[in-house]
Backbone as a printed PyTorch tensor [residue, N CA C, xyz], in Angstrom:
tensor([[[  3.9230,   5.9840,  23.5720],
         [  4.8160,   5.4880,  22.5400],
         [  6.2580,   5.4880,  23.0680]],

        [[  7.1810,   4.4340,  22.3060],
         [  8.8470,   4.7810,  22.9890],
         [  9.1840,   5.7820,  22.4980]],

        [[ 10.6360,   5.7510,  22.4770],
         [ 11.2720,   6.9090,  22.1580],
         [ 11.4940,   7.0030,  20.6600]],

        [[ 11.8730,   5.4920,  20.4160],
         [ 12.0590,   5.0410,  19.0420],
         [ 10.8150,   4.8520,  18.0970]],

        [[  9.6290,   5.2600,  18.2800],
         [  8.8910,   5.1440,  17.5180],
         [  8.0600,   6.7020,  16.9560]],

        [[  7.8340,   7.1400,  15.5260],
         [  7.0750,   8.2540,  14.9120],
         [  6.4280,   8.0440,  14.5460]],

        [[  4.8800,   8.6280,  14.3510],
         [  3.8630,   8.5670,  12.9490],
         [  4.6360,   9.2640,  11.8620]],

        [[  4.3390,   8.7360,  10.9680],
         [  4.2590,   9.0220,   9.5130],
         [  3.5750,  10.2930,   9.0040]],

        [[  4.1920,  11.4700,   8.5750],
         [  2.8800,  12.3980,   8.4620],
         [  3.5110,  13.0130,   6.9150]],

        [[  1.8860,  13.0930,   6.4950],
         [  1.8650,  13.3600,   4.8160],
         [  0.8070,  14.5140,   4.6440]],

        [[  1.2100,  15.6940,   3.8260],
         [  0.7070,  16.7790,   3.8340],
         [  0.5800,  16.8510,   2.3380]],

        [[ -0.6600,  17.0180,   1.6570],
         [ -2.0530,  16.3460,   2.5650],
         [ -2.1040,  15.3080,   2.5080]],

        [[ -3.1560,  14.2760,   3.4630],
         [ -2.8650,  13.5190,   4.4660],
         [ -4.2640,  12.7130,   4.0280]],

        [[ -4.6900,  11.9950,   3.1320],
         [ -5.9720,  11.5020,   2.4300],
         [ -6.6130,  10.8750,   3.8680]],

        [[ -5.8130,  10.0380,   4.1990],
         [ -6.2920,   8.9670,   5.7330],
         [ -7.0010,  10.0440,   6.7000]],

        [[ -6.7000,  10.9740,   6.9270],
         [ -6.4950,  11.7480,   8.5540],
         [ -8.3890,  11.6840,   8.7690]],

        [[ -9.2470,  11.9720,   7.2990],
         [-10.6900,  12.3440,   8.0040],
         [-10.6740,  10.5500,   8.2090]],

        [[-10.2260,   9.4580,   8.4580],
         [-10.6940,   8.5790,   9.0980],
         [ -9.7730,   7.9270,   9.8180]],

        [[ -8.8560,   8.6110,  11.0760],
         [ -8.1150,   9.0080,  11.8660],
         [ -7.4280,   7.8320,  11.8630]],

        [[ -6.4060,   7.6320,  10.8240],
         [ -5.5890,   6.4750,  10.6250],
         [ -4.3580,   7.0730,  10.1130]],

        [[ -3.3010,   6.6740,  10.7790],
         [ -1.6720,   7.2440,  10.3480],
         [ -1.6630,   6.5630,   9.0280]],

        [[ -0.8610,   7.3790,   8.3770],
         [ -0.3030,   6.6820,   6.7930],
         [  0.7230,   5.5170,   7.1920]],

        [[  1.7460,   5.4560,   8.2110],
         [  2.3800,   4.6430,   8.5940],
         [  3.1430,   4.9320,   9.8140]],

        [[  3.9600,   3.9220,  10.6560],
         [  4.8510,   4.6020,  11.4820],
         [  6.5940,   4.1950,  11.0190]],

        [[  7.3320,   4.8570,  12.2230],
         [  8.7700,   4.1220,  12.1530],
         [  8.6030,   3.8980,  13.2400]],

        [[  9.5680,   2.4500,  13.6470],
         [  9.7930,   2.3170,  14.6500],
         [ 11.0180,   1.2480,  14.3220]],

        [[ 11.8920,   2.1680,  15.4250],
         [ 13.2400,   1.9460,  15.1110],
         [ 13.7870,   2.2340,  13.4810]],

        [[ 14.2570,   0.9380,  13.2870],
         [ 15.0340,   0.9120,  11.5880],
         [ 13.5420,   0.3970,  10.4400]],

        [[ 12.2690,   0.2460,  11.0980],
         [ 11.5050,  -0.5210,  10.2530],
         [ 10.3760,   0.9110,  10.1310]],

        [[  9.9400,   0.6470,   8.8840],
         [  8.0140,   1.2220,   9.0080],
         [  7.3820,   0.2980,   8.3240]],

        [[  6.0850,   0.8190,   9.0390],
         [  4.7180,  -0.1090,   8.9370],
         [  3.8290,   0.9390,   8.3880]],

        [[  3.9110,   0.6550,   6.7350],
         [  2.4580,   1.2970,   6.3010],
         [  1.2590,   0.9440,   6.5170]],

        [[  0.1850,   1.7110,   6.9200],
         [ -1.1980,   1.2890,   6.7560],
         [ -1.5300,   0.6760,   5.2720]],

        [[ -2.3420,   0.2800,   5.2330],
         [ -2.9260,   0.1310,   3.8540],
         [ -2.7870,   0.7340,   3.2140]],

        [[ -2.9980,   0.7420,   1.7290],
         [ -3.2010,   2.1080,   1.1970],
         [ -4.1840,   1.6640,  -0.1740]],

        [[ -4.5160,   2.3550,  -0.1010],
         [ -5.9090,   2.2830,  -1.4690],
         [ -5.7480,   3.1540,  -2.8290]],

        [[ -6.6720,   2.9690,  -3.9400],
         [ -6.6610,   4.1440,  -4.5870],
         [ -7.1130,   5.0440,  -4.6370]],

        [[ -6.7650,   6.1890,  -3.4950],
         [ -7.1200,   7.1760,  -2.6360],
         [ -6.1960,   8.3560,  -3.3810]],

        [[ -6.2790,   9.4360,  -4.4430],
         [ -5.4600,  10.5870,  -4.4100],
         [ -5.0710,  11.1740,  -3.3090]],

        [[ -4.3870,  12.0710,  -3.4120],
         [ -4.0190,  12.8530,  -2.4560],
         [ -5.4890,  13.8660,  -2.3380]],

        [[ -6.3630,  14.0930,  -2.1860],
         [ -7.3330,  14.8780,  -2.2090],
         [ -8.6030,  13.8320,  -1.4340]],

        [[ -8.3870,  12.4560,  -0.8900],
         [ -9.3880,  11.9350,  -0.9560],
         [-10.2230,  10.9560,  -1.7590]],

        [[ -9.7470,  10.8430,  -3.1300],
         [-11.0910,  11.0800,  -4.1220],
         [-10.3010,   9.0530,  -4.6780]],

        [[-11.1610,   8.5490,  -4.9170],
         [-11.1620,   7.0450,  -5.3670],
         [-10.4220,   7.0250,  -6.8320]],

        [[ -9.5900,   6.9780,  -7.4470],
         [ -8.6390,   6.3260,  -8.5960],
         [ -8.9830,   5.3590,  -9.0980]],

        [[ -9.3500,   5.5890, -10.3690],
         [ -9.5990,   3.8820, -10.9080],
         [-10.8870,   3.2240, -10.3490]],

        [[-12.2120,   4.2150, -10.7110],
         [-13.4690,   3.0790, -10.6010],
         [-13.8370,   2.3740, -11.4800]],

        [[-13.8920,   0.9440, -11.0630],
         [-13.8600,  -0.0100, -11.8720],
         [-13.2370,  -0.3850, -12.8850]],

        [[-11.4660,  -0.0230, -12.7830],
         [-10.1280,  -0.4450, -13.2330],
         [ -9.2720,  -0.8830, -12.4230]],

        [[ -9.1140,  -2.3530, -12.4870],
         [ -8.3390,  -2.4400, -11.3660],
         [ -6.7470,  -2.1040, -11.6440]],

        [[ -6.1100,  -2.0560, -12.6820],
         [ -4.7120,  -2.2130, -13.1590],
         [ -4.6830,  -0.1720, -12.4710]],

        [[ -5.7340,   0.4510, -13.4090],
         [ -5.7130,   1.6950, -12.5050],
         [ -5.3550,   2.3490, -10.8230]],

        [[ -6.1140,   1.4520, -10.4180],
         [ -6.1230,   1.4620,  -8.9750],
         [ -5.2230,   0.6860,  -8.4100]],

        [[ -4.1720,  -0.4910,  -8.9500],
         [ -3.2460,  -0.9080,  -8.1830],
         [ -1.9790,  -0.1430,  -8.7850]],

        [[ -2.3850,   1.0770,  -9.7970],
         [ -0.9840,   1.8760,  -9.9080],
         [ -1.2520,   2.9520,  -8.9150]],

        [[ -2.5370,   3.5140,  -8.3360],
         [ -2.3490,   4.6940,  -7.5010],
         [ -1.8870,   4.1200,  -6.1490]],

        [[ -2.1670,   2.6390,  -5.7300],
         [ -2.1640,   2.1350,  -4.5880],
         [ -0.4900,   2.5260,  -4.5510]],

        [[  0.5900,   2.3920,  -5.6580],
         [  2.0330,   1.7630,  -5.7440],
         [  2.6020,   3.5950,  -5.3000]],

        [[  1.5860,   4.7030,  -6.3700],
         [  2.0820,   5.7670,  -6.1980],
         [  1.9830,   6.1790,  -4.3460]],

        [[  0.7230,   5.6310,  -3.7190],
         [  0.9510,   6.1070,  -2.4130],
         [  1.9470,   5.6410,  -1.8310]],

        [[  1.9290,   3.8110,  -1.7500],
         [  3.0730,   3.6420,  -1.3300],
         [  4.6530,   4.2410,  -1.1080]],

        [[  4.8520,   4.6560,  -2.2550],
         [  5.6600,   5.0950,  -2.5350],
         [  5.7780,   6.4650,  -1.9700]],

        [[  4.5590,   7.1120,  -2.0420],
         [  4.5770,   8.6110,  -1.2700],
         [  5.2860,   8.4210,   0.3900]],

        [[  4.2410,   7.1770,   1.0550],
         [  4.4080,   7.2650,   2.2650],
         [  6.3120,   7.0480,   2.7720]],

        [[  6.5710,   5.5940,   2.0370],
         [  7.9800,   5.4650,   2.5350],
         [  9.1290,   6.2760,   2.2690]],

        [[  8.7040,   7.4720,   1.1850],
         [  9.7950,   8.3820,   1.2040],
         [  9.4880,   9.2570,   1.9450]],

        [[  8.1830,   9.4860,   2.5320],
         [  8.3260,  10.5300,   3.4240],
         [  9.0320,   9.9380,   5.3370]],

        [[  8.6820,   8.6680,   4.8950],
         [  9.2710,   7.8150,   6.2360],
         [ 10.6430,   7.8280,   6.2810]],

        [[ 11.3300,   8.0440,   4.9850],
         [ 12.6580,   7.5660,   4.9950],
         [ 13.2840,   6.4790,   4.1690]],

        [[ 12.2820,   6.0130,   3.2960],
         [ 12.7190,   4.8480,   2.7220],
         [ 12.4190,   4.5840,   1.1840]],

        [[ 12.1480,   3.5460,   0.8820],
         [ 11.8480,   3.6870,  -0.6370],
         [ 11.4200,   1.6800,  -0.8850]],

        [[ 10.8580,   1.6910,  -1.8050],
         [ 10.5610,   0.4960,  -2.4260],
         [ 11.3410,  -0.6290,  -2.5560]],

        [[ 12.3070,  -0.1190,  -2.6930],
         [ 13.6870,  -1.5870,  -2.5310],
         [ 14.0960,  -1.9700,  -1.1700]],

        [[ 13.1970,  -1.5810,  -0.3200],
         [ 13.6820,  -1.8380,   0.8840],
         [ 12.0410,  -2.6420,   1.6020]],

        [[ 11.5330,  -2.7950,   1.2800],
         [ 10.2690,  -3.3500,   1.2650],
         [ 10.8820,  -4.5250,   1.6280]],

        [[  9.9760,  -5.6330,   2.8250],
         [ 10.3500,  -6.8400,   3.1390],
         [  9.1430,  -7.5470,   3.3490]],

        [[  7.9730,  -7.2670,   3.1680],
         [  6.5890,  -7.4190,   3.3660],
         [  5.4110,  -6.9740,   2.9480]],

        [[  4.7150,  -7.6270,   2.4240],
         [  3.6280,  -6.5970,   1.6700],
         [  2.3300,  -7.9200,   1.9540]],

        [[  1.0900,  -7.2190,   2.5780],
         [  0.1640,  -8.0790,   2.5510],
         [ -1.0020,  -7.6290,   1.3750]],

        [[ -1.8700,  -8.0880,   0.8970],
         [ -2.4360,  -7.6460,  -0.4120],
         [ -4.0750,  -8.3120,   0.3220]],

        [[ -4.6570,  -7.3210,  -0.4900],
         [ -6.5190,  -7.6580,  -0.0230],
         [ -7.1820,  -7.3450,  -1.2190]],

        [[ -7.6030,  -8.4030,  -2.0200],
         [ -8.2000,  -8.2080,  -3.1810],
         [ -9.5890,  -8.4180,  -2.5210]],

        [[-10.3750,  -7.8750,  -3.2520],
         [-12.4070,  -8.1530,  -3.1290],
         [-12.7640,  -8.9760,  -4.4310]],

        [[-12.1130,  -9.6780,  -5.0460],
         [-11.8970, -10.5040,  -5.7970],
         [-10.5320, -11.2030,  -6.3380]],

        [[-10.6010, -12.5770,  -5.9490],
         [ -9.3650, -13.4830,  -6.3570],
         [ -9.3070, -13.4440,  -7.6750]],

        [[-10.0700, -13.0810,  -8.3750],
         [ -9.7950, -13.4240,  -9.8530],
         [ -9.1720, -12.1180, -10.4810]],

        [[ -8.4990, -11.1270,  -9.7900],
         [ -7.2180, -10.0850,  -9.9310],
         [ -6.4450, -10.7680,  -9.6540]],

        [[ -6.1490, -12.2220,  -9.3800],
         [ -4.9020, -12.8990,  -8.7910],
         [ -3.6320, -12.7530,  -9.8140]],

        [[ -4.1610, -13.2660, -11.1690],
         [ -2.6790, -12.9600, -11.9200],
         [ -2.4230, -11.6340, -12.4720]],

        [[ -3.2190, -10.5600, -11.8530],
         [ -2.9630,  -8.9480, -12.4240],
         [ -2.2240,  -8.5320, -11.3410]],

        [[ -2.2700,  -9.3620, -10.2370],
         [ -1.7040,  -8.9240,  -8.6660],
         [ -0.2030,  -9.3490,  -9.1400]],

        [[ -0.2210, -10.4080,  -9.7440],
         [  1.1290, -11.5390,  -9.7740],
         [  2.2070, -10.8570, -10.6090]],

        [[  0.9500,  -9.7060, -11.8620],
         [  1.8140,  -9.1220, -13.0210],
         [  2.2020,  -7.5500, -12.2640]],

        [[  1.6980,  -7.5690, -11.3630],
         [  1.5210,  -6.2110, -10.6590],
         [  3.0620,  -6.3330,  -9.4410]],

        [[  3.2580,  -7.6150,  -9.1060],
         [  4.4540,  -7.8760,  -8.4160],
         [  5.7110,  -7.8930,  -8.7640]],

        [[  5.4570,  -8.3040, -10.3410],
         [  6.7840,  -8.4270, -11.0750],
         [  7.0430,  -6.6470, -11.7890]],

        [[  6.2700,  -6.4310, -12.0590],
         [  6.3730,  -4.8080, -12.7000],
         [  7.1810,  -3.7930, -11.6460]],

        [[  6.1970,  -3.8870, -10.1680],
         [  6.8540,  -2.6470,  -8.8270],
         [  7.7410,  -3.1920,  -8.0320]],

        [[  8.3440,  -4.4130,  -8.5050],
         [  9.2650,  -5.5970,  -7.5670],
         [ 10.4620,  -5.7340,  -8.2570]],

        [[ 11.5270,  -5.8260,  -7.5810],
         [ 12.6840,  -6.9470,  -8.2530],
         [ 12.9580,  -7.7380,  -6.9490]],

        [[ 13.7230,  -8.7980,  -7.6580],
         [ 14.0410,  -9.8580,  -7.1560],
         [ 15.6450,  -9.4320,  -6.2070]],

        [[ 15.3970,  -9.7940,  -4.7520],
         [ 14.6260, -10.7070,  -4.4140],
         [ 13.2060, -10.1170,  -3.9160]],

        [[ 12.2700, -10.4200,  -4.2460],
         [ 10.7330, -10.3950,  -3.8940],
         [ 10.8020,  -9.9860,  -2.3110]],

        [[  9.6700,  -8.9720,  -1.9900],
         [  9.4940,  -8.9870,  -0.8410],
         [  8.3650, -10.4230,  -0.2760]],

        [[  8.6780, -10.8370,   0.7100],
         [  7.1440, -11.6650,   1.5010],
         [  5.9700, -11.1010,   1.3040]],

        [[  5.2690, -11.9600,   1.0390],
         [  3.5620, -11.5800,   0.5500],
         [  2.6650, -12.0710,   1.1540]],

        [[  1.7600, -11.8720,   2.0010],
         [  0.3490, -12.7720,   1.9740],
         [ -0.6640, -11.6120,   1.3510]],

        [[ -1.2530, -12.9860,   0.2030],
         [ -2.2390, -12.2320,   0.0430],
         [ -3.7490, -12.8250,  -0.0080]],

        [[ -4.7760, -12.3930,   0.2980],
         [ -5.8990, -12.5710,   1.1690],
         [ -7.3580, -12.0720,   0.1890]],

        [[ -8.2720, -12.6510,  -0.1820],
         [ -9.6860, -12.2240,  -0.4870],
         [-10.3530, -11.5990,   0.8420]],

        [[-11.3810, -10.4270,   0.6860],
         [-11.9610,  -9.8140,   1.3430],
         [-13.4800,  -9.7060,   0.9410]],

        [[-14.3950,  -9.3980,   1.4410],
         [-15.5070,  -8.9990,   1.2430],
         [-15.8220,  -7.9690,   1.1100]],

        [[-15.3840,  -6.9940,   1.2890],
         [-15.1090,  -5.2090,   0.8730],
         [-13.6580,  -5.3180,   1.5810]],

        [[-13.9600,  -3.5010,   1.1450],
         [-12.8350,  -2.7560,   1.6320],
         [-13.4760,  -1.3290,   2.5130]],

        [[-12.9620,  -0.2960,   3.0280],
         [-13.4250,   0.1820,   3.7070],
         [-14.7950,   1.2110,   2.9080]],

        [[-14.3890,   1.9410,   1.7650],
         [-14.7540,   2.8740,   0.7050],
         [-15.7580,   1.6230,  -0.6070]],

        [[-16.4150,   1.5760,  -0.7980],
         [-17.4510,   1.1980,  -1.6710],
         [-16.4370,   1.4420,  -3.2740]],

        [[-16.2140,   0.6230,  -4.0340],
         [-15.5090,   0.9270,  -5.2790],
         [-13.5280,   0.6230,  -4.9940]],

        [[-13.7670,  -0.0490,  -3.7560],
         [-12.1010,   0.2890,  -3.8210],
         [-11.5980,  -1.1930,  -4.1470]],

        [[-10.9390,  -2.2340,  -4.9820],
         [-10.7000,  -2.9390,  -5.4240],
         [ -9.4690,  -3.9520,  -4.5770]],

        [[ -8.3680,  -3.2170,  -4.7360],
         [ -6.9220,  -3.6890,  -3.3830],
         [ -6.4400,  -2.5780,  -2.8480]],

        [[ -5.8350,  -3.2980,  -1.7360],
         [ -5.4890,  -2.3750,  -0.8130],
         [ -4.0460,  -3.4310,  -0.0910]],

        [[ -3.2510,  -2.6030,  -0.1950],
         [ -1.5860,  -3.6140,  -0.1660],
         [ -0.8740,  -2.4980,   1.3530]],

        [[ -0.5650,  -3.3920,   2.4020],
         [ -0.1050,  -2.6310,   3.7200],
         [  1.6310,  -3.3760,   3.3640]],

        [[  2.1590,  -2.0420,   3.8780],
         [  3.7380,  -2.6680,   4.1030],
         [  4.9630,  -2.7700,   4.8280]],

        [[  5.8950,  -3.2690,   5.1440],
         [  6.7950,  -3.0950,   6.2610],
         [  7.9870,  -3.0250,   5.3320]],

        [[  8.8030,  -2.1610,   5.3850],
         [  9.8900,  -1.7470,   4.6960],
         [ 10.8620,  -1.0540,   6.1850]],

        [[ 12.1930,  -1.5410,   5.5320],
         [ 12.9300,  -0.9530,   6.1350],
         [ 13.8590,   0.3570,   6.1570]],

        [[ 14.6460,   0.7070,   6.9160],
         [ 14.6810,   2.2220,   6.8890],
         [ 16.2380,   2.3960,   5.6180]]])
């Protein structure tokens, strides 16, 4: 790794039993992994709610970039993975609720799963420092 670059480390650390950083910095930017509706313990949030599970997804988020250094208004990217398009306008109401304007960049993408059986979206992000 350079000099300018850290993992992300979160105590406790839901990702670690499937040996994936929560995010890194590098330089002025971080790159969150995904994040799911994963408690801090592991345990799945919101089975079979999705409005549930895209608020624990917002609470990790949020865990990770303050422990990176940053916070939600600094967000410049967010990619989104639904296992169904037809969350599209709960995603859209879900953007305007944890967002202000100006909007971060979005792609967002249908999947065929996700890694965990029951996990609905999963939103990765690049925010700055």
């Amino acid at each position: 790794m350079t000099e300018n670059c850290q993992v992300i480390q979160l105590e406790p650390d839901p990702l670690a039993p499937y040996a994936i950083a929560p995010g890194w910095r590098a330089g002025d930017l971080l790159f969150l992994s995904g994040q799911a509706a994963i408690d801090e313990a592991g345990n799945i949030v919101g089975a079979e709610d999705f409005n549930q599970q895209v608020t624990q997804v917002f609470v990790n988020i949020d865990r990770v970039l303050t422990a990176g250094g940053s916070s939600r208004d600094k967000i410049v990217k967010v990619t989104i993975y639904l296992t169904d398009m037809d969350y599209f306008p709960q995603i859209v109401q879900a953007r305007k609720h944890y967002f202000s304007p100006p909007y971060p960049a979005d792609t967002i993408v249908e999947v065929k799963a996700l890694a965990i059986p029951g996990l609905m979206v999963e939103i990765d992000v690049i925010a700055t420092i």
